[in-house]
CSV table of C-alpha atoms in Angstrom, one decimal:
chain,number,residue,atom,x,y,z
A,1126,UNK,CA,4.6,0.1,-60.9
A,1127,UNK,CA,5.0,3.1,-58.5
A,1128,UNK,CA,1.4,2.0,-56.7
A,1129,UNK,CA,2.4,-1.6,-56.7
A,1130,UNK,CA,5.2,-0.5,-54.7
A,1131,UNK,CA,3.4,1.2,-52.7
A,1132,UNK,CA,0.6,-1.3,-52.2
A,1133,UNK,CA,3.3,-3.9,-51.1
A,1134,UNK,CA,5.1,-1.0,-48.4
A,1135,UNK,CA,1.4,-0.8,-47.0
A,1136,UNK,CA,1.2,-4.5,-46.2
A,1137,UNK,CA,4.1,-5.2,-45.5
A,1138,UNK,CA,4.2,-6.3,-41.5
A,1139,UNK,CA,4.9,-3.8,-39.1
A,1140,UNK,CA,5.6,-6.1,-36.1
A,1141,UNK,CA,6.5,-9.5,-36.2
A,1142,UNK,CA,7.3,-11.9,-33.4
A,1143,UNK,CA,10.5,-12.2,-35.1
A,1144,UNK,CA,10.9,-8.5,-34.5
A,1145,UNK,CA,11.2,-9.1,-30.7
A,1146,UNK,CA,14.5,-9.8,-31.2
A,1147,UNK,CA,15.3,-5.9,-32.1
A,1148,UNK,CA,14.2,-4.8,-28.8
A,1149,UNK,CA,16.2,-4.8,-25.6
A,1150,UNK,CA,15.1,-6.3,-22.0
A,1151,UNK,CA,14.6,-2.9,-21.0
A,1152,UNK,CA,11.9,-2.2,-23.8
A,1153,UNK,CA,10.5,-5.4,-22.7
A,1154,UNK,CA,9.9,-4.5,-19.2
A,1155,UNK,CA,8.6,-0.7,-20.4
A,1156,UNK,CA,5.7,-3.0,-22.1
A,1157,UNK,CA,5.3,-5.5,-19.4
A,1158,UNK,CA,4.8,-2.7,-16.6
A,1159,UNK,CA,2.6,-0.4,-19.1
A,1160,UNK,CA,0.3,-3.8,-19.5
A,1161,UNK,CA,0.0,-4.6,-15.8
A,1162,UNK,CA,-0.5,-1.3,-14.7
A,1163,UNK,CA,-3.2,-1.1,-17.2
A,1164,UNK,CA,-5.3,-4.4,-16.4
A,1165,UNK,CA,-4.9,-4.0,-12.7
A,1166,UNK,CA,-6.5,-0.3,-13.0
A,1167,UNK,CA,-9.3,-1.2,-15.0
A,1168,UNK,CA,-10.3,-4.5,-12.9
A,1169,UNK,CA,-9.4,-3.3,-9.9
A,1170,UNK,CA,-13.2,-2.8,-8.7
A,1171,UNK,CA,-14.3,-6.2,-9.7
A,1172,UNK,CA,-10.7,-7.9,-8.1
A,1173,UNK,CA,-12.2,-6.2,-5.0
A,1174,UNK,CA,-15.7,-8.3,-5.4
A,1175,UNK,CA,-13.8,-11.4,-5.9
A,1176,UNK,CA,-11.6,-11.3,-2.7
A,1177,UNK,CA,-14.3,-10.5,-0.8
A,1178,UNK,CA,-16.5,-13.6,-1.8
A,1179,UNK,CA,-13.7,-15.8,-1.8
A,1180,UNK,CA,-12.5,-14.8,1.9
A,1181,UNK,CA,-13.7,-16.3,4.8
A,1182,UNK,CA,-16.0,-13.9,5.8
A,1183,UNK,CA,-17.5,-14.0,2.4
A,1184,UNK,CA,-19.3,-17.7,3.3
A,1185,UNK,CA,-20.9,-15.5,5.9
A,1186,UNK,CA,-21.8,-12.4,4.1
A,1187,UNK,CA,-22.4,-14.1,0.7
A,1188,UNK,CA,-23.2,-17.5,1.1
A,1189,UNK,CA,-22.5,-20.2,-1.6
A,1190,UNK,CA,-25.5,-18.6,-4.3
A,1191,UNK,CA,-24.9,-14.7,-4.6
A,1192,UNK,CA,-24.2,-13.4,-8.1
A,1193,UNK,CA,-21.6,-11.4,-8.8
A,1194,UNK,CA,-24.1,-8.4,-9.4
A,1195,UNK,CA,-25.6,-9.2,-5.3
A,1196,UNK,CA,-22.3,-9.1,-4.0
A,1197,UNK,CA,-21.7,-5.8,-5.3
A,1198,UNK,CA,-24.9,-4.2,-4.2
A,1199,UNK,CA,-24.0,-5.4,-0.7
A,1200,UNK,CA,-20.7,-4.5,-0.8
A,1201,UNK,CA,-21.5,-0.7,-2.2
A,1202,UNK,CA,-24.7,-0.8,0.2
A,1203,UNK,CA,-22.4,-1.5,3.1
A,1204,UNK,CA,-19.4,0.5,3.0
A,1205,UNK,CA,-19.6,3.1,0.0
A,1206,UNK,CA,-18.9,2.9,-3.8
A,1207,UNK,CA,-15.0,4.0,-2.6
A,1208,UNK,CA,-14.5,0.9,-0.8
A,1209,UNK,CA,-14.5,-0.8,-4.5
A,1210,UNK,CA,-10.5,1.0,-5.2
A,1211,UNK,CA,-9.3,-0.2,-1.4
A,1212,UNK,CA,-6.0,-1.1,-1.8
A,1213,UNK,CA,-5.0,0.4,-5.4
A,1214,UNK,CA,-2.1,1.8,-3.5
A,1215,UNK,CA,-0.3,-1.3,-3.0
A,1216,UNK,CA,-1.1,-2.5,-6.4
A,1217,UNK,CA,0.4,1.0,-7.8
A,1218,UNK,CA,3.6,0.2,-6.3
A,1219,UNK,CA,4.1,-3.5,-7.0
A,1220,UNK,CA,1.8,-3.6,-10.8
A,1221,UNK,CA,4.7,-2.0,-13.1
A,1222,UNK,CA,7.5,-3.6,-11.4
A,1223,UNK,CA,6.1,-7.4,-11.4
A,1224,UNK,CA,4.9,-7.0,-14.6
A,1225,UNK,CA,8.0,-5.5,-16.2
A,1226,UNK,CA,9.9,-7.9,-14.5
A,1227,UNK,CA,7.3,-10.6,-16.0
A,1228,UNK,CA,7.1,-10.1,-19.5
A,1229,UNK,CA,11.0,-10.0,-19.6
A,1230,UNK,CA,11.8,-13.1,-18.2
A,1231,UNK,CA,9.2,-14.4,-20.5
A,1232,UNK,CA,10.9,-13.1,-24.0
A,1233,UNK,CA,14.2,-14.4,-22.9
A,1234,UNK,CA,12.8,-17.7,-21.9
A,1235,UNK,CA,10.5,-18.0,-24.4
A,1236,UNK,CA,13.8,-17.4,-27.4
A,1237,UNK,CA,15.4,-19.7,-25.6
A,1238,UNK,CA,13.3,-22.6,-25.1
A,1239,UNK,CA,12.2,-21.9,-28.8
A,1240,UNK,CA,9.1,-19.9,-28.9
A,1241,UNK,CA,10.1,-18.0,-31.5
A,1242,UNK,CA,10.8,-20.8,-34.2
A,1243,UNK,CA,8.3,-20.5,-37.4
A,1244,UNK,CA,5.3,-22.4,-36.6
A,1245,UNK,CA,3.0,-23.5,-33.0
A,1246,UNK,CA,5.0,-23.9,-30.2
A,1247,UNK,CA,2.7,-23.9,-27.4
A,1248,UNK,CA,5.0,-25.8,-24.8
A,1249,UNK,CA,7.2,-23.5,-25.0
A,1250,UNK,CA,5.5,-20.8,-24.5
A,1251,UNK,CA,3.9,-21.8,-21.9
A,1252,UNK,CA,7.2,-22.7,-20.1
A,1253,UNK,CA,8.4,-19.2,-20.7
A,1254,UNK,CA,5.6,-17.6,-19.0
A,1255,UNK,CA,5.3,-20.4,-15.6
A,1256,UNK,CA,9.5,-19.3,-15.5
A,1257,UNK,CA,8.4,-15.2,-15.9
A,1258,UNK,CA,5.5,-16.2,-13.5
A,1259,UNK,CA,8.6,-18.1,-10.7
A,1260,UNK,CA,10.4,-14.4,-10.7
A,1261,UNK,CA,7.6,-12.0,-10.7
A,1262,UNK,CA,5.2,-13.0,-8.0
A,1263,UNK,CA,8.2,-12.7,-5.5
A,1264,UNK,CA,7.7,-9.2,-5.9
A,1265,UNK,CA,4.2,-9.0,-6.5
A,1266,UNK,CA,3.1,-11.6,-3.8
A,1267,UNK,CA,4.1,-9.3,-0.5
A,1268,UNK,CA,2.4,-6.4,-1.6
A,1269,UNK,CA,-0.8,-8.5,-2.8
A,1270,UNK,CA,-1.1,-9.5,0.8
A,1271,UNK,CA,-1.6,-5.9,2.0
A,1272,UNK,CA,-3.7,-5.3,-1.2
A,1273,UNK,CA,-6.2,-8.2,-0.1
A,1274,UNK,CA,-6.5,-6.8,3.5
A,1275,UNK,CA,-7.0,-3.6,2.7
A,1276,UNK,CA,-9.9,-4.4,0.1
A,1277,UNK,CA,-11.5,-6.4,3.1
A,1278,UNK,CA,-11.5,-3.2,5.7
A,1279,UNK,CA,-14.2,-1.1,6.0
A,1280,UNK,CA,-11.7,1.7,8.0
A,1281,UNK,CA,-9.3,4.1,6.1
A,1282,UNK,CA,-5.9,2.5,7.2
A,1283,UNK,CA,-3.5,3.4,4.8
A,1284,UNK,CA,-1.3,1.3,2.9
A,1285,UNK,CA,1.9,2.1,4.9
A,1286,UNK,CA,-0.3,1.3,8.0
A,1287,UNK,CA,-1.1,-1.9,6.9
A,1288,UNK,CA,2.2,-3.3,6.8
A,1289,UNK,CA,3.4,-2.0,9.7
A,1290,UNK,CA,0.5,-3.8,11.7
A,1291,UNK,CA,0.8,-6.9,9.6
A,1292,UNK,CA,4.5,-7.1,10.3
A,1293,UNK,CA,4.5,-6.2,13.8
A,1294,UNK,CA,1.2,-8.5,14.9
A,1295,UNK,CA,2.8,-11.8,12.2
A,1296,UNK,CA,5.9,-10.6,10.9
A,1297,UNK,CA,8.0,-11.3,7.9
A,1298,UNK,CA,6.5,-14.2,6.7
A,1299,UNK,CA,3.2,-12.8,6.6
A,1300,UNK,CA,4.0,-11.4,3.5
A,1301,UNK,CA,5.3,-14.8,1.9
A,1302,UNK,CA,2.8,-16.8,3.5
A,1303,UNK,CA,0.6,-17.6,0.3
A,1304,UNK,CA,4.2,-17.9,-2.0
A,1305,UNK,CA,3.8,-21.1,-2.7
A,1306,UNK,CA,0.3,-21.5,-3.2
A,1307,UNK,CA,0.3,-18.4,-5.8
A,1308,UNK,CA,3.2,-20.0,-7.6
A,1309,UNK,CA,1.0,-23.6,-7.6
A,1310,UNK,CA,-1.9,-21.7,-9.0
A,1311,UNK,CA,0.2,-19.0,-11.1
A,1312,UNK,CA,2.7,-21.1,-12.9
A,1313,UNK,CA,-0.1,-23.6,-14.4
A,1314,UNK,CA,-2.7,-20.5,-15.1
A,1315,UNK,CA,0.2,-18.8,-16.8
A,1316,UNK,CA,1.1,-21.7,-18.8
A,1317,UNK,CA,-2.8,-22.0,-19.8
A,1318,UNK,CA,-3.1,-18.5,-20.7
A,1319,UNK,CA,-0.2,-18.1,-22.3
A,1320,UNK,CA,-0.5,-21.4,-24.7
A,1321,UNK,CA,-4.4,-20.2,-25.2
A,1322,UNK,CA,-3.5,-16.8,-26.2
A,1323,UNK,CA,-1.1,-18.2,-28.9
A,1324,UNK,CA,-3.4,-20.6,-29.3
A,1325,UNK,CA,-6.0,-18.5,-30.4
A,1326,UNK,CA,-4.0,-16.2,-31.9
A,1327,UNK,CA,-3.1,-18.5,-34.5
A,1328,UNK,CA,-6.3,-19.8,-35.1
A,1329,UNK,CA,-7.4,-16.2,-35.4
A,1330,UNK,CA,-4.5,-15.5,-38.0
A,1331,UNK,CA,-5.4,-18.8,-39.9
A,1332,UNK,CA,-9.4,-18.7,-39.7
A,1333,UNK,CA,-9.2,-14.8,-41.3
A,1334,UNK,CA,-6.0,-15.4,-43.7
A,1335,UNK,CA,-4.0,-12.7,-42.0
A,1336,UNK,CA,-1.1,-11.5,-41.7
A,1337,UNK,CA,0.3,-11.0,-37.7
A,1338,UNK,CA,0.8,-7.0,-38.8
A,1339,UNK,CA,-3.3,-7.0,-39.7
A,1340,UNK,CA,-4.1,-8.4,-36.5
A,1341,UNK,CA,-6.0,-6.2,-34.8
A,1342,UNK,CA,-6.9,-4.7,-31.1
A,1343,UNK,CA,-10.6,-6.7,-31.7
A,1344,UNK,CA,-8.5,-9.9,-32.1
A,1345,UNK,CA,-5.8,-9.1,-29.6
A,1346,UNK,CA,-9.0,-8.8,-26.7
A,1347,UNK,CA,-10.9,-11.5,-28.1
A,1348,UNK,CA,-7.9,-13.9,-27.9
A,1349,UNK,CA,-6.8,-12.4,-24.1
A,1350,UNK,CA,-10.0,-12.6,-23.4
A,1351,UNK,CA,-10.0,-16.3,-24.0
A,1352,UNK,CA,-7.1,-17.3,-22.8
A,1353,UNK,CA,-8.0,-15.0,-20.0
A,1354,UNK,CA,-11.0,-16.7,-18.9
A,1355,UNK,CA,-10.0,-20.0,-19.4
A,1356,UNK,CA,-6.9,-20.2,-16.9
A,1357,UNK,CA,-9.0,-18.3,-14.3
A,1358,UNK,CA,-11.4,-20.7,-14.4
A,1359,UNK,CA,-9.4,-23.7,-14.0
A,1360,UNK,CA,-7.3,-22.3,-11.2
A,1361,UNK,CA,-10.0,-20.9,-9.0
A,1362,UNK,CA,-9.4,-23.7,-6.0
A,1363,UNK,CA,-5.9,-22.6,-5.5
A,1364,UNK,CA,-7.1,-18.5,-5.8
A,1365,UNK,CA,-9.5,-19.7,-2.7
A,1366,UNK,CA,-7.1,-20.6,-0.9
A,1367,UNK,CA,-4.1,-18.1,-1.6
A,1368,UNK,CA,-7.1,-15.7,-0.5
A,1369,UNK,CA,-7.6,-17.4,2.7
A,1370,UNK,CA,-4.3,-17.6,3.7
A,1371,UNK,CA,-3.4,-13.1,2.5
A,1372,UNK,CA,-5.9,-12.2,4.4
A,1373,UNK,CA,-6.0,-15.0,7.8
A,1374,UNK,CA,-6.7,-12.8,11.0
A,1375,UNK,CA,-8.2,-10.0,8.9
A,1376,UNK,CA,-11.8,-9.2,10.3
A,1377,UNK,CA,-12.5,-12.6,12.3
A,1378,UNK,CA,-11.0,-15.0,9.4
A,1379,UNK,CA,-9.7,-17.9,11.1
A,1380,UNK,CA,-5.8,-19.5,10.3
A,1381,UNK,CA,-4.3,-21.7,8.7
A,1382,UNK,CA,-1.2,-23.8,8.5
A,1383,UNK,CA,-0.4,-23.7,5.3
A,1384,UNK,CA,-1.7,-24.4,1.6
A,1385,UNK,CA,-2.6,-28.2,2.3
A,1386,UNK,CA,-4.4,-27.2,6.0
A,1387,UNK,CA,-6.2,-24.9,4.0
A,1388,UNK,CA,-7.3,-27.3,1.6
A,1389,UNK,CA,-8.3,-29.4,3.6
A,1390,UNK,CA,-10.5,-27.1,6.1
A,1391,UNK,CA,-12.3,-25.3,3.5
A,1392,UNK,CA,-13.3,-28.8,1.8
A,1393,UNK,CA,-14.2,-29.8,4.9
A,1394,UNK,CA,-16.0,-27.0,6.1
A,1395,UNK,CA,-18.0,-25.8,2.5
A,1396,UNK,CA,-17.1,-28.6,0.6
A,1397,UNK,CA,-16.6,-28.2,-3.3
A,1398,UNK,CA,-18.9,-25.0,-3.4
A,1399,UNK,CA,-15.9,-23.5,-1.0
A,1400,UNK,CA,-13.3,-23.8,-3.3
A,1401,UNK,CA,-15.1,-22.7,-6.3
A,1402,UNK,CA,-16.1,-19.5,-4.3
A,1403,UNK,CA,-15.6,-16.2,-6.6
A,1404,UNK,CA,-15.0,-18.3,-9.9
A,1405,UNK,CA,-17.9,-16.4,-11.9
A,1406,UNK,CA,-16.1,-12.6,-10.4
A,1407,UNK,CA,-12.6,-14.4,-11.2
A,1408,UNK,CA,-13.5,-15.1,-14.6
A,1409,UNK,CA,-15.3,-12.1,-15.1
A,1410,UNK,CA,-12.0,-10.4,-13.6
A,1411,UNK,CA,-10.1,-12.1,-15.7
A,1412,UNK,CA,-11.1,-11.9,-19.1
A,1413,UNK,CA,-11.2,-8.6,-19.6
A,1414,UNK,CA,-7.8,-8.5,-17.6
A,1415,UNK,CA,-5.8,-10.6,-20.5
A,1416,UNK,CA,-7.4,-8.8,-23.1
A,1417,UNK,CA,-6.3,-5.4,-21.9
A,1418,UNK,CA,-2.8,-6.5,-20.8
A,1419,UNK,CA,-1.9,-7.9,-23.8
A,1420,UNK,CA,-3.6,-5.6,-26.1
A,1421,UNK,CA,-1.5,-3.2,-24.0
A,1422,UNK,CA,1.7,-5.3,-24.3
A,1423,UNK,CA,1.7,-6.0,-27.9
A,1424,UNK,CA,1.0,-2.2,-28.9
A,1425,UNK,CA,3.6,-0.4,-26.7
A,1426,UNK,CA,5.9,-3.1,-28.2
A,1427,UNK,CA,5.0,-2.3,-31.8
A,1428,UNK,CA,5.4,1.7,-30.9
A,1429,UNK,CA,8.7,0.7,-29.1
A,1430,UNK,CA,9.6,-1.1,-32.1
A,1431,UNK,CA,8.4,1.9,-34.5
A,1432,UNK,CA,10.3,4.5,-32.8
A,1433,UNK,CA,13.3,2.4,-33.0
A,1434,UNK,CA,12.8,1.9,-37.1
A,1435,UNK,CA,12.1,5.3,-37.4
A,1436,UNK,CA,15.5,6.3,-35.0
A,1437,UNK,CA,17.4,3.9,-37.3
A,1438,UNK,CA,16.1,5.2,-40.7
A,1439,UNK,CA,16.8,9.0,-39.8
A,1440,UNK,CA,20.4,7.4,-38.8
A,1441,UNK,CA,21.0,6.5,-42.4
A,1442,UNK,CA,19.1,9.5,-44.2
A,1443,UNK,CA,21.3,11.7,-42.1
């Protein structure tokens, strides 16, 4: 009877979904900015390859054929292996907040459109996370602009530099300029990865006959990874595009007048080949990405939510 007991103590679930409900925004945000300081760390050197293909000067250095593999060569053979972490500062600063601020507008949203009922809800989840996606790019989209630049310069200008020059030569709206071409692109990838992740989650948990609390950190990056590569991929146009308009002026790249201009010039100009510039370095990028931030997200969650049990149990003992 005694290692029955015990038997069932072992499987029984250590974090559910309905277990969200035992930790606080705060806890939330503590996982959100762990997970987004995490993927944009690890990617950062292959974000780097993707901006510069997809930038203007990329048609020139590039061309419409390089690999992923060629660009890097060039890029290291050009300006040094260091060039590859360009702009890390401005992601340091803006990562943990955005993110934090991400993944807590999508638990609220997602309890309250539902996403938390027994069974598939896909829509809305994906709702949640295009709402969590509304809130944090205005804080991460400013600091992405500078984070763009920087990664195209082949000169140390710091990161405080940057800013100052972009605000004095453009000013304010610089930094917003791409706002609502990230949230066109970022509120449908969102909802993509966010549905796909479930998505595959579920089919993960129903294809093995698992419980959620046996789901482990192979399945948690093979379902990121999925969902990961899938919204990347479909988005890539509008990722074209948000780059173009960052980094306009930067080393020779010509302007634009806004999201639809810029549509319409690159068509024009490369044709479809433009706007699917970078797709093979976005998936790549983003793959991994998912699979680290929310392999990140869902275990500092589950230690949040430990630590809390185990606060609560001493509580009674004592």
């Amino acid at each position: 009877m005694h290692r029955e007991a015990s038997a069932e103590k072992r499987r029984a679930p250590v974090f559910d979904a309905e277990d969200d409900e035992d930790l606080s925004h705060g806890q939330h945000m503590i996982a959100g900015a762990m997970a987004g300081i995490a993927e944009h760390i690890c990617m950062f050197p292959v974000d780097t390859v993707k901006t510069r293909m997809q930038a203007y000067v990329g048609a020139r250095d590039f061309g419409g054929s390089a690999s992923v593999t060629t660009a890097l060569r060039r890029i290291v053979a050009a300006d040094g292996v260091l060039v590859l972490w360009r702009g890390m500062g401005a992601v340091a600063v803006s990562a943990g907040p955005a993110h934090a601020l991400y993944f807590s507008v999508y638990e609220a949203s997602k309890d309250r459109f539902g996403g938390n009922r027994p069974g598939h809800q896909p829509i809305a989840v994906g709702a949640a996370g295009a709402l969590a996606t509304v809130a944090s790019e205005a804080v991460m989209t400013p600091l992405d602009v500078v984070k763009q630049r920087m990664q195209l310069m082949n000169n140390q200008e710091g990161l405080w530099a940057v800013i100052r020059r972009v605000y004095r030569d453009q000013g304010l709206g610089a930094f917003f300029k791409s706002y609502k071409t990230t949230l066109c692109m970022n509120v449908p990838y969102t909802a993509i990865q966010f549905s796909v992740y479930e998505s595959a989650k579920l089919a993960i948990l129903n294809t093995r006959g698992i419980d959620e609390s046996d789901f482990s950190v192979v399945n948690h990056i093979a379902a990121g990874a999925i969902a990961g590569a899938t919204a990347g991929a479909f988005t890539n146009p509008l990722d074209v595009v948000k780059t173009r308009l960052q980094t306009q002026g930067e080393v020779g790249a010509r302007r634009y007048l806004g999201m639809k201009h810029a549509l319409q010039v690159i068509y024009s100009e490369e044709g479809w080949m433009g706007l699917l510039r970078g797709i093979r370095a976005r998936v790549y990028f983003h793959a991994p990405a998912a699979a680290i931030c929310w392999t990140t997200y869902e275990f500092t969650k589950r230690f949040l939510f430990t630590t809390i049990r185990g606060e609560r149990t001493e509580a009674v003992l004592d």
